[in-house]
mmCIF file with all atom_site columns, C-alpha atoms in Angstrom:
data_model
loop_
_atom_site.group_PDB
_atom_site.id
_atom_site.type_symbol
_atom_site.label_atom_id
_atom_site.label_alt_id
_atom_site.label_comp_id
_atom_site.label_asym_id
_atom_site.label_entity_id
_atom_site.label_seq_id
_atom_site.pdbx_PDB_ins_code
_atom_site.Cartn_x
_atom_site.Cartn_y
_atom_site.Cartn_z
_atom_site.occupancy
_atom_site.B_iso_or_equiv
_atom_site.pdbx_formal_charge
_atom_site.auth_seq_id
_atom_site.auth_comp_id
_atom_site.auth_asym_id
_atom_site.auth_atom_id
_atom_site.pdbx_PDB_model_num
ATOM 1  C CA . UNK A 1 1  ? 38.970 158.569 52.582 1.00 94.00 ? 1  UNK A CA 1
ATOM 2  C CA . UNK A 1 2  ? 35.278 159.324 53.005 1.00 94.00 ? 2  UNK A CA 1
ATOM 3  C CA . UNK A 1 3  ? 33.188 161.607 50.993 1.00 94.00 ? 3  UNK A CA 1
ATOM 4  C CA . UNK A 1 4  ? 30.041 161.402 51.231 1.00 94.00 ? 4  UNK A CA 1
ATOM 5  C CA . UNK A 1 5  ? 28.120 157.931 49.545 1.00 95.00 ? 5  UNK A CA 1
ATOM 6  C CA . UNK A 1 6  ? 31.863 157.216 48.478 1.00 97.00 ? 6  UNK A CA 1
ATOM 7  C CA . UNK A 1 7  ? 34.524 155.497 50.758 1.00 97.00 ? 7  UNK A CA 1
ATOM 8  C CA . UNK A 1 8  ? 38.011 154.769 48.934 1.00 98.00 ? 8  UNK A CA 1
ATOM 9  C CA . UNK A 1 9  ? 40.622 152.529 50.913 1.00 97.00 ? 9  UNK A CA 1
ATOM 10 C CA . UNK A 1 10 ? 44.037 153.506 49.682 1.00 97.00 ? 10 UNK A CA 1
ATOM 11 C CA . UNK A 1 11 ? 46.133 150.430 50.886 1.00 96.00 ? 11 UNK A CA 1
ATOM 12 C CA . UNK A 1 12 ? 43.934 148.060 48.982 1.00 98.00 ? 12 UNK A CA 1
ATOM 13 C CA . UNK A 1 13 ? 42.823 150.614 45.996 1.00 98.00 ? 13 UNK A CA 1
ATOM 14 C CA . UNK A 1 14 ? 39.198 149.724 46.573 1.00 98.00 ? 14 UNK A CA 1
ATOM 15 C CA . UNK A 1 15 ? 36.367 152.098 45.604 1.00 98.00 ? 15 UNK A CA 1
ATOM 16 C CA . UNK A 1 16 ? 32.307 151.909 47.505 1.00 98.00 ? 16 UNK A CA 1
ATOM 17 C CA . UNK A 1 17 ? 29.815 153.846 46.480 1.00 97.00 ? 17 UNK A CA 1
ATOM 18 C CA . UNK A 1 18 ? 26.616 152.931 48.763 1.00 95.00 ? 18 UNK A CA 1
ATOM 19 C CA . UNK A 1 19 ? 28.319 150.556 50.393 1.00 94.00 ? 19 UNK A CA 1
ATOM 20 C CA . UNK A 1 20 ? 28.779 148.859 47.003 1.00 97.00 ? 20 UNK A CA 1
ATOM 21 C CA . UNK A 1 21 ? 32.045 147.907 45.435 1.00 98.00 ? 21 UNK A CA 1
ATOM 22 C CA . UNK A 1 22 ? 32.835 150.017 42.293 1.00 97.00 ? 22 UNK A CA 1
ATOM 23 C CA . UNK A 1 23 ? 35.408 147.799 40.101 1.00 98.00 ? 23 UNK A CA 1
ATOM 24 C CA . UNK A 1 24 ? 38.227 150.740 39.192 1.00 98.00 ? 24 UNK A CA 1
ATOM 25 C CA . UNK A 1 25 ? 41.190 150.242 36.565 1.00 97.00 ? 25 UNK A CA 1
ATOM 26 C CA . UNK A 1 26 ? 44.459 151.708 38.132 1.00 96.00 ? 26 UNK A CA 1
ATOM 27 C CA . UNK A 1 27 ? 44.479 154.760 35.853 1.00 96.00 ? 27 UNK A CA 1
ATOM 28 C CA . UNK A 1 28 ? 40.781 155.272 37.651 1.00 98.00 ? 28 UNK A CA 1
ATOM 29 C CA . UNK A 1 29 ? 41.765 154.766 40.476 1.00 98.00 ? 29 UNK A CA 1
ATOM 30 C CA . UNK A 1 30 ? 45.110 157.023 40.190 1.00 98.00 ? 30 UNK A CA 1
ATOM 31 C CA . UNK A 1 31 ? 42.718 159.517 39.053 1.00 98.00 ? 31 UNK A CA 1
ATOM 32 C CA . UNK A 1 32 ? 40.471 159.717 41.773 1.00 98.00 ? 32 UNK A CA 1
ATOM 33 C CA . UNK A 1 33 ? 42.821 159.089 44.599 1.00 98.00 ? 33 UNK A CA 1
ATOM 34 C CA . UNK A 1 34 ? 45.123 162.223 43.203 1.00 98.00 ? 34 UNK A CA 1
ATOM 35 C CA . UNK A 1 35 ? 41.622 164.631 42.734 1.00 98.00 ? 35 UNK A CA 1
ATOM 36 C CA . UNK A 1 36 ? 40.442 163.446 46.173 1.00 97.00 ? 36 UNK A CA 1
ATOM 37 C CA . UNK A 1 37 ? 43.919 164.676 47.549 1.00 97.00 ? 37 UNK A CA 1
ATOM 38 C CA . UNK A 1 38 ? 43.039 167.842 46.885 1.00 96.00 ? 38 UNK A CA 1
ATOM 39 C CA . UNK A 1 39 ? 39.722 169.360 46.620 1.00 97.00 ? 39 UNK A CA 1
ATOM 40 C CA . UNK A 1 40 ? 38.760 171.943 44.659 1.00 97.00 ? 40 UNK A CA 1
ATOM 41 C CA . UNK A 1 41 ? 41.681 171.962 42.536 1.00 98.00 ? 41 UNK A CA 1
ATOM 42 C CA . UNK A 1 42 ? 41.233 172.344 39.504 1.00 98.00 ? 42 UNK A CA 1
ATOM 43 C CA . UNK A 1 43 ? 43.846 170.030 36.991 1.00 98.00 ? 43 UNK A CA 1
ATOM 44 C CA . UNK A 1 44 ? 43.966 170.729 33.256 1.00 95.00 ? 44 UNK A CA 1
ATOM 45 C CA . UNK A 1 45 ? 43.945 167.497 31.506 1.00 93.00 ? 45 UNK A CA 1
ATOM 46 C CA . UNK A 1 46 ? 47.672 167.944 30.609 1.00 90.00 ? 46 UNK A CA 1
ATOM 47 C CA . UNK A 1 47 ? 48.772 168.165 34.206 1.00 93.00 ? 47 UNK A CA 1
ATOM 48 C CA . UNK A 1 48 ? 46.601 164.685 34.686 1.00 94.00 ? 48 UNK A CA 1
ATOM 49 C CA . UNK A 1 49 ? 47.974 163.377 32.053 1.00 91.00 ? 49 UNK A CA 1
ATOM 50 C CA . UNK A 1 50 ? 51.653 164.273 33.557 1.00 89.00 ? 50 UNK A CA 1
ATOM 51 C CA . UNK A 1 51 ? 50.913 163.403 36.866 1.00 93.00 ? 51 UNK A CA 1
ATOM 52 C CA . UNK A 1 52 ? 48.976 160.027 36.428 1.00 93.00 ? 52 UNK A CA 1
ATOM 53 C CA . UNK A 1 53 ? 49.920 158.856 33.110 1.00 88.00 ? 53 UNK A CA 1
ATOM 54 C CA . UNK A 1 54 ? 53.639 160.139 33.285 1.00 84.00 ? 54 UNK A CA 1
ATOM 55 C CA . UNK A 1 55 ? 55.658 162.348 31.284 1.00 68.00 ? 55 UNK A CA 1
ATOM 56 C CA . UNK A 1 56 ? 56.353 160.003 28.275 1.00 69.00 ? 56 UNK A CA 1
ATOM 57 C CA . UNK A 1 57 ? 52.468 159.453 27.705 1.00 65.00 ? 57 UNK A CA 1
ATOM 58 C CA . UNK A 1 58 ? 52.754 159.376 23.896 1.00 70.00 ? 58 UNK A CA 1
ATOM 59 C CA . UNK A 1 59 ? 48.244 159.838 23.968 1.00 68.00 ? 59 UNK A CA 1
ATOM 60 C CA . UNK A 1 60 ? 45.785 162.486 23.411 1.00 79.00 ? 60 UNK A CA 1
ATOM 61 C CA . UNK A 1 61 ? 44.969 164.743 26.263 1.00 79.00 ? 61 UNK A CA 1
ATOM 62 C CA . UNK A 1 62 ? 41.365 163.496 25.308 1.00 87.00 ? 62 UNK A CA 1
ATOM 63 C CA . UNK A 1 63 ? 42.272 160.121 27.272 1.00 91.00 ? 63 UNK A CA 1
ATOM 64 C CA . UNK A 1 64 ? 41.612 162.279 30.184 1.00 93.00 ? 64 UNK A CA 1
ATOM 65 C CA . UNK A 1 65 ? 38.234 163.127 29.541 1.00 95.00 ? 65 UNK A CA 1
ATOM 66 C CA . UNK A 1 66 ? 37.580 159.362 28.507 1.00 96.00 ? 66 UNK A CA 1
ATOM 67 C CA . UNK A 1 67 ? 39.080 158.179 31.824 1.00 96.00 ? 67 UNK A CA 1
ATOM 68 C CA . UNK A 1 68 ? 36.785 161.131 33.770 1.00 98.00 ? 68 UNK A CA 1
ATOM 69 C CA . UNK A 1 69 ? 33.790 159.790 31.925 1.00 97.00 ? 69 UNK A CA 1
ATOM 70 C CA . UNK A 1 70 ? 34.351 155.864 32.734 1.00 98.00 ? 70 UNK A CA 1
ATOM 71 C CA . UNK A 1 71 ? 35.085 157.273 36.448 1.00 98.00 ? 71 UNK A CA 1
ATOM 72 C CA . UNK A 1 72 ? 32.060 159.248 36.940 1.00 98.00 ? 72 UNK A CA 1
ATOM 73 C CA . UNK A 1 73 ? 29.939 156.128 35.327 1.00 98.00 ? 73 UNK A CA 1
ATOM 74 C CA . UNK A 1 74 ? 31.096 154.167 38.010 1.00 98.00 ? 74 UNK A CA 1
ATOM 75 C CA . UNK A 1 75 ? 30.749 156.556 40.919 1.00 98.00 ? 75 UNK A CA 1
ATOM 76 C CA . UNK A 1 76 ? 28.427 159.286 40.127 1.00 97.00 ? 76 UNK A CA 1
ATOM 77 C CA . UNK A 1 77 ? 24.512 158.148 40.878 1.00 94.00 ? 77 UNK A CA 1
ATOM 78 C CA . UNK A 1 78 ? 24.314 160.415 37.910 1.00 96.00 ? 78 UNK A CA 1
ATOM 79 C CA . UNK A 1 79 ? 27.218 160.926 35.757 1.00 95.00 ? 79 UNK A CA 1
ATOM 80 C CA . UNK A 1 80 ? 25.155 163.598 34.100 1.00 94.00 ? 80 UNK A CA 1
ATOM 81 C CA . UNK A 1 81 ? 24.933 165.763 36.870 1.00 96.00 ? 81 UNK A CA 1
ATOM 82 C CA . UNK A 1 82 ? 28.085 164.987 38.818 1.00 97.00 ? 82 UNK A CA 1
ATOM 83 C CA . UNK A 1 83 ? 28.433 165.419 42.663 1.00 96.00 ? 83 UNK A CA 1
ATOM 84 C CA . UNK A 1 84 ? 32.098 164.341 43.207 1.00 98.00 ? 84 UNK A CA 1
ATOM 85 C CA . UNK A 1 85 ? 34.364 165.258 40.272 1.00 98.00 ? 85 UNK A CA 1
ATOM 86 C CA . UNK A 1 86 ? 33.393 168.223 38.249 1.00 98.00 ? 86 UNK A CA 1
ATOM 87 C CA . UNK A 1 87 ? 34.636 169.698 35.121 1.00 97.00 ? 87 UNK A CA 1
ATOM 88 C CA . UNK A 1 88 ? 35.505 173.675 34.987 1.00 97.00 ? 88 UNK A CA 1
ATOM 89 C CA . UNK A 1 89 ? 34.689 174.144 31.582 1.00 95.00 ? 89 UNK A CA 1
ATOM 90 C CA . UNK A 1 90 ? 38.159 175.255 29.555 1.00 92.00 ? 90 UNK A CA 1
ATOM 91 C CA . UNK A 1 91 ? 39.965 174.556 32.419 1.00 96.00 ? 91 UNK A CA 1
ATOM 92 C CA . UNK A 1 92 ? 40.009 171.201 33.698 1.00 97.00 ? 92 UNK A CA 1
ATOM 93 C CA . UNK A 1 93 ? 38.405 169.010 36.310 1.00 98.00 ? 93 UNK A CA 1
ATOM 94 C CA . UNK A 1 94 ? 38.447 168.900 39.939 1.00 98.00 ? 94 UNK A CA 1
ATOM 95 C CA . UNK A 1 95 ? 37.118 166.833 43.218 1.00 98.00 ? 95 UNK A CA 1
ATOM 96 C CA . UNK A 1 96 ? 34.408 168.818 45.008 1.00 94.00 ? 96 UNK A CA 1
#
């Protein structure tokens, strides 16, 4: 999947932004491939934390936003001022 600066090879989980390798964990990863899957949909963080963490996730829903943060360091050329995964403020995030 290609958007953009940012390619993402789903067989080997492998994230490049610029042609450069970012180094994702697998909930990162999980994260992006599912808001990549659907643009423009917007996920409250206890849907993300059903669908990628599971059902029995005994955390905080704010382990989403930590998890969006970490992702958007690694991908974003400024996680400040996203261009990939944005957050709809009281709602949730989404890939755009």
């Amino acid at each position: 999947m290609t958007v953009r600066d940012l390619y993402v090879e789903l067989d080997s989980r492998r994230v490049f932004v610029d042609s450069k390798e970012a180094y994702l964990t697998a909930k990162e990863f999980d994260l992006l491939e599912l808001l990549m899957k659907t643009p423009g949909k917007v996920y409250s963080r206890e849907k993300l934390l059903d669908t990628v963490w599971g059902f029995d996730y005994p955390g905080d829903v704010r382990t989403v936003d930590v998890h969006v943060r970490r992702l958007r360091e690694k991908i974003e050329k400024n996680p400040s001022a996203p261009e990939y995964i944005f957050t709809k403020w009281g709602v949730g995030y989404y890939f755009g």
